[in-house]
Structures are given as C-alpha cells and as structure tokens.
Amino acid sequence: MQADFTKLDRAFNPRCLVVVGDKKESNFMWLNSQSTFKGKLYSVQIAPEEIEGIKALGVKNYTSLLDIPEPVDLAIVAVPRAIAPRVLEDCIRKEVAAAHFFTSGFAETDTEEGKKLERWLTEKAEQANFHLIGPNCMGIFNPGLGVRHNREQYAGVSGTVGFISQSGTHATTFVHEGHLQGVDVNKSVSFGNGIVLDSADYLDYFGRDPEIKVIGMYLEGVRDGQRFFRVLREVAARKPVVIWKGGRTEEGKRATASHTGSLAVSQAIWDAAVRQCGAIKVTRLEEIIDTIKALVYLAPVYGNRVAVTGGAGGPSVAIADVVAEAGLRLPLLTQESYDELATFFTLVGGGYRNPVDTGNVNRREMKRILEILERDANIDNLVLLVTARFGTNEQLERDVALMTGIRERSPKPVMAILSHYFSPEAVEEAGNIIQKFQGGGVPTFITFERGARALRNALDYYSLKNSLNPR
Amino acid sequence: MQADFTKLDRAFNPRCLVVVGDKKESNFMWLNSQSTFKGKLYSVQIAPEEIEGIKALGVKNYTSLLDIPEPVDLAIVAVPRAIAPRVLEDCIRKEVAAAHFFTSGFAETDTEEGKKLERWLTEKAEQANFHLIGPNCMGIFNPGLGVRHNREQYAGVSGTVGFISQSGTHATTFVHEGHLQGVDVNKSVSFGNGIVLDSADYLDYFGRDPEIKVIGMYLEGVRDGQRFFRVLREVAARKPVVIWKGGRTEEGKRATASHTGSLAVSQAIWDAAVRQCGAIKVTRLEEIIDTIKALVYLAPVYGNRVAVTGGAGGPSVAIADVVAEAGLRLPLLTQESYDELATFFTLVGGGYRNPVDTGNVNRREMKRILEILERDANIDNLVLLVTARFGTNEQLERDVALMTGIRERSPKPVMAILSHYFSPEAVEEAGNIIQKFQGGGVPTFITFERGARALRNALDYYSLKNSLNPR
C-alpha cells in the first residue's frame, strides 16, 4: 500500500483522537495517557460498566465510532482481538485518517487463529487503503501535542528526534530515558507487526518532516527489503538515520519470531546494506540514545584525533584505552602546545601529553588548557571529563561556560563525559550537569565507553555521508 | 625485598596509626578520614599554624615521629616530596611496621629530580627492609577497622573482597561504587609507584588472608613479571583473581607512563600469561565490579546455557542478542518444559521458547515458570529480568523469595538483571532491589550487557580453574 502522507500528517498531529475499547481493568491507560492531549478526545465503548468510569474521567463516550460528530484523525484501538475486525470496518466507514491497533494476539503468537485474523485485517485495510498502525504496538507519541503511550511520558516540550520502533517497550524506554538525558523526541511510532504500514513508510514520512532532524529506528526485520533500503538511502542522504537491529544472533532471531513474527535476515548482509545507504548501525538501547545525542548536539565530526582533559591519573589511563579501543586516536599535541603547557602546568601526580591530566591543582588552569587544545592542529575533537558529587558549583559553571564558548566559536566537536556513582544523589547531580552542558550545546555522556562509542558513530556517519555524497 | 607478612598484618590491621604532615590546605583530609578509626590516632606536624587545627580535631600531635609513646603500625605520610626522605628515616628509626606515602612527584613526573628522589627512597627503604607503600598513592582501606582514604567511604561493615590498585582514584571509586552495588571490601590498597612493595607482595598477602575470598586488581605494569605471574598462579589456584590492566593500547600505555611511570608490556603476552595462571582479565571499572559481584554471589558456573525470563517482547530480543554476543547460549528448553508451559501460558504478546517472555499476564505465573527452568536439563543458569519503578512491592518480594529459594536449594547459578531509568527515583529503587536480591545471595546487575559479561567471566574462571586444577 502506498502511504498517503496527508493521512499520516493527520494521524501524527491529530486534532481529534478517539480511544476505542479502553477499560477499567487496565486503569483506562489509553484515555489517561491522553490527559495531556491538546485536541478533542472521545471514547468508544459499549459496556455500560466501563462507560461509567469513562464518564468519570470527563471524556465523552459514544457506543459507535460512527456516532462521533466530527472527522477523526487518529483512533487508538484497545479491544480484544476477536473484535478488531469489526472496529477496523467502522474505522474505514468513518474515514478515520489512521488507526493504531494496540490489540495483540496475531501472527506473533504463531497460532493458526492469530495468523488468520492478521491476514483478514491486512487484506481488509489494504483493499480500503486504510492506514493501520500495528497491531501489537504502542502507536504514536507526539509530546508537543500531548499524544502519549503512558502517563509517565513527558508532554509540552518537543525535540528534533524521530523514533520508529517495532517494539513498544523499546519505544517507550527510548522516549523516557532519552528525555532524562536531554534527547527529546518530536514524534515517535511503535508499529509492532506492521501489517499495512511498515518501517519504510514511517521512515519515508519522518524523512520529509522538517521538524525531525535525526531518526532512530529499532527493527527486528523488514517486509520488503528492496523498498526499505531504497527509502533508507534517500532519507540518510538528507538526515542521520541510526538503526538498532534486534535479532543479530540466532538466539535473538528466535526471540523476534515470538515477538513480532519477523523473518530472519542475514546479519552480515543487513549490516552491509545499512552502511551502503549511509545509515549508522548500533546494537544497544544505550548506544542508540548516545549516538543520537551526539548527532543532535555535536558539530560535524570529520577527524578521529581526540584530546582529553579534566581527569586524574587512573581515569586518564582508562579513557585513553577506551577511546583507542573505540577506533579513535589520542595523538601527541603539537610542540607549541607542550611549550605553552610547560609554562604553567604543575607536574606533580599528573602528565599533560594527552590526556592532559588535571586531577589536582592544574584544574584551576582549565581555561588555558582548553584554549591550547582548541588551537592545537593535531586535535580534531575535545573531551572534558567531569565528575558528579565532587566538583564545586563554581567549577562546574566555569567548565560549562568554557565548553559552551568553544562550541559556539569553534568547528571542533566538543563533548563532556560525566563520571558518577550509582546513588540517587549522584544521579540527581548528574542530571543537572547534563542539562547545563547540553543547554549550551555540549553533549554529555555517562560513561567513558558510551561517550567514545557515540563520538565514533558520529564520525562514521559524517565519513559515510562524505564518501556517498561528497561535499 | 621480601615482604614480612607480620609487618603487613600490623599495617593492614593497625592498632596505632600516625598521620605525618596533614594540613589545613587539604582540609586535614587524612586525619578527617580516620575519624572512624577504632585504634589510637596521632599526628606529626611541626608547623605551629597547622598544629592549632590538628588540636581542634581532638588529635594529639607530636613534632617528631620518634616522640610517639608507643609502637606505630601504620604511618600515613602526606609531606611535600622534599621532606619525604627525612620522614622515611624517622619511620625506620621508629620501627614503624609500614608507611604509606601519599606524597607524589617522583618518577611519574618523568623529571630528573623526581627520579633521583625515588631512587633514594627505594634504596633507603630496601637497605632497612622497610615496608613502604607507594609513593603517589592512597594507601590502605580497611572498613572494618575504619581506616579510610576519604570521608565519603564507608566504615563499620566489612566484605570479602581484597582490592589492589596502582591508581588511587580507581581504588577509591571501586570501593565506593562497589559498596553502592553490594560488593564490600575487606581490605584494599592503592600502591601507586610501588617502589618497594609491589603488586606481587600485596597479591601474595591477600592470597593468604582468610577473610578475603575474591581479589580484584588494577595494574598498569609489574616490576618483576616472573615473580608476579608465579604468585598469581599460586593465589588464583586458591581464590578468584580478577585483573583490570590499564594501558592496553598505545594511547593508554603513554598515559600510564605519566601516571605511575610503568613500563609498557605487550598486551597479548600479558593476556595469555594472566589466563595461564587461571586469573580473569577485565577491561573496565564496571566489569571488575560486576565480575567480582558474580564471583562473590553466584554458585560455581559450569555451563554456558542460560534461560531468561521476566521481560517483555522487545527486551527479550535484546537480552537474547546480548547473552549470545557475550559467548553464552540460550538453548531451547526440553519438550517436557514446553508441554508444561503450554498448560498455563497465555500466548498473547509474548513467547516462551527462551527467553520465556512474561511481560504481561504471565508474570503472575513466575513461580511455575522458574520451577520449570530450574528443573530443565537444557539449562545451566537462570536470569530473571526485573525493572525498577514499575513492579509492585508485592511482586518484588515474591520474585526475591522465589530466586532466593532456588539459590538455596539448587546448584544452578541464578541472577537478576535490573533495568532502570537514569533518574534519582529509579536509582534509589534500583539500590533497594539490588540489596533485596543480593541479601538472598542473588547477584543483580544493572544492564543486560554487564550481567551477561559478568556471567561469562565467572564461567571462564571456573572453566580455567577446572582445566588447570581438575576437580
């Protein structure tokens, strides 16, 4: 089916949203999730005992979708699977722009009944050119308009990231964890079994959405590989696309079969195709968050030479190993830089070859150190190490001002890596530090490894882009 | 120099401890750190303006070490490097059992003066058979006796881990982060430049300490490789030794030279030698904490076949990939297990091939599921996925009781992996969950990857041990 982007525009930016089949047993999760929704919200439910609860929420209920007195942009369908066909017929008759089927129990169960029902829904929707999202998924999230998956999600702010996920849990986790780390979504969609609209449709759509600057995807498989990679190549030429593929191993592939009924593909062929399209492959939730963070905040990364400063002796060794193991380099600085450092660096308990170790007294000279690294011709990227729960506020404000200054005036990518203990106090402070640096455009990563990997992935993206579409 | 373990016993379990040269500028960090010390604490300081502050702390000060009216078990020396030789002479004359030199500015600075001073200290100490710890280090931590490096460290509890570190920061971070995650130290030592007593001495000593069950080491190099590996082989035959080597890459090696002045060794030769001794290699702070946690809590790991349960669809795919990529297997269960699961498992939105996906309704059947996996002949190890901030307390208590029960009655290793958001509330709850599971002997890891890696490392340890010293 050819997706109609006018319909998707209505679904992703609804003015009128209807929840079909929400119930007390699930604590009216879908209606409650839309408490932040800025448009018109209706319910469709026929069970009298449920209608009571829906009225108590202040939501107008109808016993049929067809009775809704205005055009419907998005229907969220949470009925038992046996009723799904009837609801789909109503959606088609009512000319709903798109319906998200939360309902599960189809091909992913590997049962005859589930597969048969799924075939029926697919054929019916395709005949009617109906835009069905799912089934077996969490659907659309648009925080700017307050369209949500659950009540923990944020609303009222909107970022620049589009996220497309075959897993509802991964979509929800990406949205929440990303937000905690300053990576905000503009729109996301969890599409589960993807029986009518598939990943390629959402990718194509997000690729043309001017509000979306970076796209992340969690996929377990694609229906039409040729089409997917054609769209991927087109979109990746315009904006970064980062893809986390589940089912890379035999074990993982078996799990995807139970989960979304995806067919196995060879991982090597997949990886090569992703790369040929200019998209970036990642393998973890943490890595997709970090890589998107790097692509949202960092200046374009064109070199692999990194300078690190701000740490004590042991951490300087650790970050040097981690950066090198991520395929980046920590070169020696220029002789001019060493000559200048030698004029003020206190050589007790720390070196300045690179990393420039400032564990103790030398941290006071951070302004001069960062300026030397900014000028150094051997250095492409700057990394500042910071620690939650040990610095003073004054020092933090100074570090943020220095790094933000470089971010503004220099083409060299700058980032911070934040060490923190696994305690509520440290994580609270870490959250504040991340906000401060990122507020100034300096991405901040929460382990050495995650920071190094994100920088490396950003470098891969710009290198690939350059080789596929030379500047 | 041949270490005298009677002297090390006195130093690691001091009854009388003296801090030499503490001062206001550092906020009397060494005296303040010993506020938890249970034995006798004295200060040596000659500057009148400092003596004021020391008196205010309630610590008796002498102007010479020789005036202390009783035998001294451990001296902590924090004087400027130029004064270090004189203090060492006093320590020798006073027959102090051992002295920890916090003082830095020696060979690690790569200056003639630093190297000369270090040679002088080395020769002097060796001539007198004096047990010098350091210099350029944080020295001894014994939480049971309240001997600490800093005021943030815990005291009054004591674990079963010995930690030996060439880096003060890594020692301190291991101690604190480990404690937050339920890995408690019995004794640790940071030995910096290790000019007299080296890693092999501490390893030998901890190897014979009956209170220490697992040893962790952070090393940047060893002085006498032959001796180190001989001791390592002896100790690793008796208890697990986990080694994190800094300076694995060219970049890291250069950083170690500035840090502790360690000579570079070939990483491949090092790795092979560590393995031949039956010790376990790790490459990150996180990994050394997790691997030690696994070795402290898990039943001996003898098989690579893992069953996973407790997750939703997407996370089940993710953990399957991560477990397989760590070199472990997620096999199919036996037919009997599938037959039994089929009698009660609700097949909507989740599969039970392995992982046994219990995202939704099936979580209520956790008792039956875990019992099936415990019995299953295809399964060596059990992993339960849990999530902070989403489960009810009731569910958590039930999960803990079930897992603890298996831990007590079954030889199969059992562990939990805890997903959590990067928020203070989630980390607080995660801390409580870790404590509950680990209180019942079930180690709990904070990412899929860290849990899988720790299990794999524990398997490597027991496999190596078996092949080197067959049961």
CSV table of C-alpha atoms in Angstrom, one decimal, chain B residues 299-305 380-381 411 413 458-459 461-463 465-466 471:
chain,number,residue,atom,x,y,z
B,299,ALA,CA,27.1,-20.7,42.7
B,300,PRO,CA,30.0,-22.0,40.7
B,301,VAL,CA,29.3,-21.6,37.0
B,302,TYR,CA,30.0,-24.7,34.9
B,303,GLY,CA,27.8,-24.4,31.8
B,304,ASN,CA,27.1,-21.8,29.2
B,305,ARG,CA,23.4,-22.5,28.7
B,380,ASP,CA,22.7,-24.3,33.4
B,381,ASN,CA,21.9,-20.8,34.6
B,411,PRO,CA,23.3,-25.9,42.2
B,413,PRO,CA,23.6,-20.2,39.3
B,458,ALA,CA,32.5,-16.3,36.1
B,459,LEU,CA,32.1,-19.2,33.7
B,461,TYR,CA,37.0,-18.5,35.9
B,462,TYR,CA,35.5,-21.9,36.8
B,463,SER,CA,36.4,-23.4,33.4
B,465,LYS,CA,40.3,-23.5,37.3
B,466,ASN,CA,38.9,-26.9,36.3
B,471,ARG,CA,38.5,-31.5,40.4
